[in-house]
């Protein structure tokens, strides 16, 4: 059995999608280890949105709960461009499993995300010269992967860090984090030829697929049929990513889908809770009239003290109101932190992965509400063609 611990919800869902691609049974839990038997257990946390100390505690707790079976292989899912508290989370898992080394491969060459000479590239562009340099939480000020990891490690813990070995890595002898170069899909799985059980495996969903192929011998399953999500849906856009906003415009013009943004008075730090509740309830007849709707906080970035968490909480309340009072059959959420917040607010801790619509876009049944399907995707990914009647 394999247990995967992820630092965000969309990354966890991406792993579940890879498993479905190989016909594996997946159990999916939010900050919990699912009880049902499965080939792969996926645990989604939101540690990337918290503190570095919190990330360590969460991963140590999840690794402890997941390590009850002797035959469990734990895989640490990390962001493909190394956002998050990766070193601390790896240390937490190693403290439980007793592993002495780490093979870390965040690359995803199929998406143009490669590592050459220890530097991270998106296509032919260095990471520091892309939009990731302006990431609000983990800006990429360098393209050197070892520097990125060290910068995001615990301040004051430099002396206790593992060496990070990059470049043309062929074997794993000393205690270290090994992060090999990778410029092609073929190179993704090459280091696994020398893997031994005392080495923790960590990396992207693309690398996890190589683990399935090289270590478990998994074989791809028959492709699943397409689905029709053109009515009875609620789309939640949790990011101001330009791609998401363009999709909302297409929803409005091509699919006749009502788009609702938060009124300006609810984009402030202090609001009237009663007035906000009345606005949320006013969306119910709008949804029932059209049998579909998309909601977004704003068309532009909103910033005030604590804005991210406050706006997510307000979005949670709106989604809960609509799901409770409308016969929504398909809930589609863009953005991992937004999706995690909604699920946590609704106390939906168990999900049943059903279908990988595209890499990174996964449709799941909600355990506590079996008539409802949830589809989530990262903010930087596109919705698959056909979603809500929009053809790419």
Tab-separated table of N, CA, C and O in Angstrom, residues 229 231-236 283-284 287-288 291-295 318-333 346 348 366 369-375:
chain	number	residue	atom	x	y	z
A	229	UNK	N	-20.975	18.300	-17.919
A	229	UNK	CA	-21.249	19.233	-16.827
A	229	UNK	C	-21.687	20.541	-17.480
A	229	UNK	O	-20.890	21.443	-17.731
A	231	UNK	N	-25.093	21.810	-16.696
A	231	UNK	CA	-26.196	22.384	-15.922
A	231	UNK	C	-26.095	21.891	-14.495
A	231	UNK	O	-25.290	21.011	-14.167
A	232	UNK	N	-26.889	22.472	-13.621
A	232	UNK	CA	-26.915	22.125	-12.201
A	232	UNK	C	-25.525	22.205	-11.582
A	232	UNK	O	-25.116	21.348	-10.823
A	233	UNK	N	-24.791	23.276	-11.922
A	233	UNK	CA	-23.432	23.408	-11.397
A	233	UNK	C	-23.235	24.744	-10.689
A	233	UNK	O	-23.954	25.728	-10.934
A	234	UNK	N	-22.251	24.757	-9.813
A	234	UNK	CA	-21.791	25.963	-9.140
A	234	UNK	C	-20.281	25.990	-9.271
A	234	UNK	O	-19.602	25.051	-8.859
A	235	UNK	N	-19.759	27.049	-9.895
A	235	UNK	CA	-18.316	27.206	-10.075
A	235	UNK	C	-17.804	28.280	-9.116
A	235	UNK	O	-18.366	29.381	-9.048
A	236	UNK	N	-16.766	27.948	-8.382
A	236	UNK	CA	-16.173	28.874	-7.419
A	236	UNK	C	-14.757	29.202	-7.873
A	236	UNK	O	-13.910	28.312	-7.964
A	283	UNK	N	-28.665	35.070	-3.602
A	283	UNK	CA	-28.155	34.317	-4.752
A	283	UNK	C	-28.966	33.047	-5.005
A	283	UNK	O	-28.910	32.483	-6.108
A	284	UNK	N	-29.711	32.592	-4.015
A	284	UNK	CA	-30.451	31.325	-4.147
A	284	UNK	C	-31.453	31.376	-5.292
A	284	UNK	O	-31.442	30.492	-6.170
A	287	UNK	N	-29.666	31.286	-8.676
A	287	UNK	CA	-29.183	29.962	-9.089
A	287	UNK	C	-30.359	29.113	-9.578
A	287	UNK	O	-30.258	28.445	-10.623
A	288	UNK	N	-31.458	29.120	-8.857
A	288	UNK	CA	-32.595	28.276	-9.219
A	288	UNK	C	-33.207	28.699	-10.551
A	288	UNK	O	-33.738	27.863	-11.289
A	291	UNK	N	-30.201	27.449	-12.949
A	291	UNK	CA	-29.662	26.117	-12.659
A	291	UNK	C	-28.141	26.062	-12.789
A	291	UNK	O	-27.559	25.000	-12.960
A	292	UNK	N	-27.508	27.236	-12.700
A	292	UNK	CA	-26.049	27.293	-12.773
A	292	UNK	C	-25.596	28.675	-12.308
A	292	UNK	O	-26.360	29.644	-12.358
A	293	UNK	N	-24.344	28.758	-11.873
A	293	UNK	CA	-23.804	30.038	-11.418
A	293	UNK	C	-22.302	29.898	-11.211
A	293	UNK	O	-21.801	28.815	-10.918
A	294	UNK	N	-21.596	31.014	-11.358
A	294	UNK	CA	-20.181	31.095	-11.002
A	294	UNK	C	-19.994	32.248	-10.036
A	294	UNK	O	-20.617	33.309	-10.184
A	295	UNK	N	-19.158	32.045	-9.036
A	295	UNK	CA	-18.917	33.067	-8.019
A	295	UNK	C	-17.422	33.344	-7.933
A	295	UNK	O	-16.604	32.425	-7.951
A	318	UNK	N	-20.947	31.637	1.557
A	318	UNK	CA	-21.788	31.732	0.359
A	318	UNK	C	-22.003	30.349	-0.252
A	318	UNK	O	-23.132	29.963	-0.595
A	319	UNK	N	-20.929	29.586	-0.397
A	319	UNK	CA	-21.035	28.248	-0.986
A	319	UNK	C	-21.935	27.362	-0.127
A	319	UNK	O	-22.790	26.633	-0.637
A	320	UNK	N	-21.763	27.431	1.197
A	320	UNK	CA	-22.587	26.624	2.095
A	320	UNK	C	-24.061	26.963	1.944
A	320	UNK	O	-24.928	26.074	1.937
A	321	UNK	N	-24.358	28.239	1.797
A	321	UNK	CA	-25.757	28.676	1.630
A	321	UNK	C	-26.355	28.116	0.357
A	321	UNK	O	-27.492	27.605	0.342
A	322	UNK	N	-25.606	28.153	-0.729
A	322	UNK	CA	-26.124	27.668	-2.010
A	322	UNK	C	-26.237	26.141	-2.032
A	322	UNK	O	-27.233	25.596	-2.507
A	323	UNK	N	-25.228	25.453	-1.527
A	323	UNK	CA	-25.263	23.987	-1.523
A	323	UNK	C	-26.402	23.471	-0.644
A	323	UNK	O	-27.044	22.458	-0.949
A	324	UNK	N	-26.676	24.172	0.435
A	324	UNK	CA	-27.737	23.777	1.355
A	324	UNK	C	-29.122	23.980	0.755
A	324	UNK	O	-30.034	23.159	0.959
A	325	UNK	N	-29.306	25.045	-0.008
A	325	UNK	CA	-30.647	25.441	-0.441
A	325	UNK	C	-30.932	25.232	-1.923
A	325	UNK	O	-32.053	25.477	-2.369
A	326	UNK	N	-29.936	24.788	-2.687
A	326	UNK	CA	-30.121	24.572	-4.121
A	326	UNK	C	-29.710	23.140	-4.482
A	326	UNK	O	-28.778	22.610	-3.889
A	327	UNK	N	-30.388	22.535	-5.455
A	327	UNK	CA	-30.031	21.160	-5.850
A	327	UNK	C	-28.790	21.116	-6.740
A	327	UNK	O	-28.820	20.631	-7.875
A	328	UNK	N	-27.669	21.627	-6.213
A	328	UNK	CA	-26.405	21.626	-6.957
A	328	UNK	C	-25.906	20.193	-7.076
A	328	UNK	O	-25.769	19.493	-6.080
A	329	UNK	N	-25.632	19.757	-8.303
A	329	UNK	CA	-25.113	18.417	-8.522
A	329	UNK	C	-23.616	18.411	-8.790
A	329	UNK	O	-22.947	17.410	-8.546
A	330	UNK	N	-23.092	19.526	-9.291
A	330	UNK	CA	-21.675	19.618	-9.624
A	330	UNK	C	-21.115	20.897	-9.011
A	330	UNK	O	-21.534	21.992	-9.354
A	331	UNK	N	-20.173	20.738	-8.086
A	331	UNK	CA	-19.477	21.867	-7.481
A	331	UNK	C	-18.048	21.859	-8.002
A	331	UNK	O	-17.317	20.888	-7.808
A	332	UNK	N	-17.672	22.922	-8.686
A	332	UNK	CA	-16.339	23.021	-9.282
A	332	UNK	C	-15.598	24.176	-8.632
A	332	UNK	O	-16.103	25.306	-8.617
A	333	UNK	N	-14.414	23.894	-8.074
A	333	UNK	CA	-13.669	24.913	-7.335
A	333	UNK	C	-12.275	25.067	-7.912
A	333	UNK	O	-11.549	24.096	-8.099
A	346	UNK	N	-17.500	22.980	5.471
A	346	UNK	CA	-18.657	22.089	5.336
A	346	UNK	C	-18.466	20.757	6.049
A	346	UNK	O	-19.366	19.922	6.048
A	348	UNK	N	-16.578	18.303	5.148
A	348	UNK	CA	-16.494	17.192	4.188
A	348	UNK	C	-15.068	16.650	4.254
A	348	UNK	O	-14.168	17.140	3.594
A	366	UNK	N	-18.638	13.336	-2.956
A	366	UNK	CA	-18.532	13.773	-1.571
A	366	UNK	C	-19.137	12.710	-0.664
A	366	UNK	O	-20.301	12.331	-0.821
A	369	UNK	N	-22.313	13.599	1.134
A	369	UNK	CA	-23.381	14.087	0.260
A	369	UNK	C	-23.246	13.379	-1.087
A	369	UNK	O	-22.792	13.952	-2.071
A	370	UNK	N	-23.625	12.089	-1.140
A	370	UNK	CA	-23.315	11.260	-2.312
A	370	UNK	C	-23.948	11.703	-3.627
A	370	UNK	O	-23.526	11.257	-4.683
A	371	UNK	N	-24.950	12.591	-3.574
A	371	UNK	CA	-25.553	13.075	-4.815
A	371	UNK	C	-24.766	14.231	-5.423
A	371	UNK	O	-25.088	14.707	-6.513
A	372	UNK	N	-23.706	14.687	-4.734
A	372	UNK	CA	-22.942	15.841	-5.188
A	372	UNK	C	-21.544	15.420	-5.620
A	372	UNK	O	-20.872	14.656	-4.934
A	373	UNK	N	-21.120	15.927	-6.772
A	373	UNK	CA	-19.757	15.713	-7.250
A	373	UNK	C	-18.956	16.998	-7.081
A	373	UNK	O	-19.454	18.096	-7.334
A	374	UNK	N	-17.706	16.830	-6.686
A	374	UNK	CA	-16.795	17.947	-6.512
A	374	UNK	C	-15.648	17.797	-7.501
A	374	UNK	O	-15.017	16.747	-7.575
A	375	UNK	N	-15.377	18.847	-8.258
A	375	UNK	CA	-14.227	18.874	-9.165
A	375	UNK	C	-13.346	20.047	-8.771
A	375	UNK	O	-13.827	21.169	-8.630
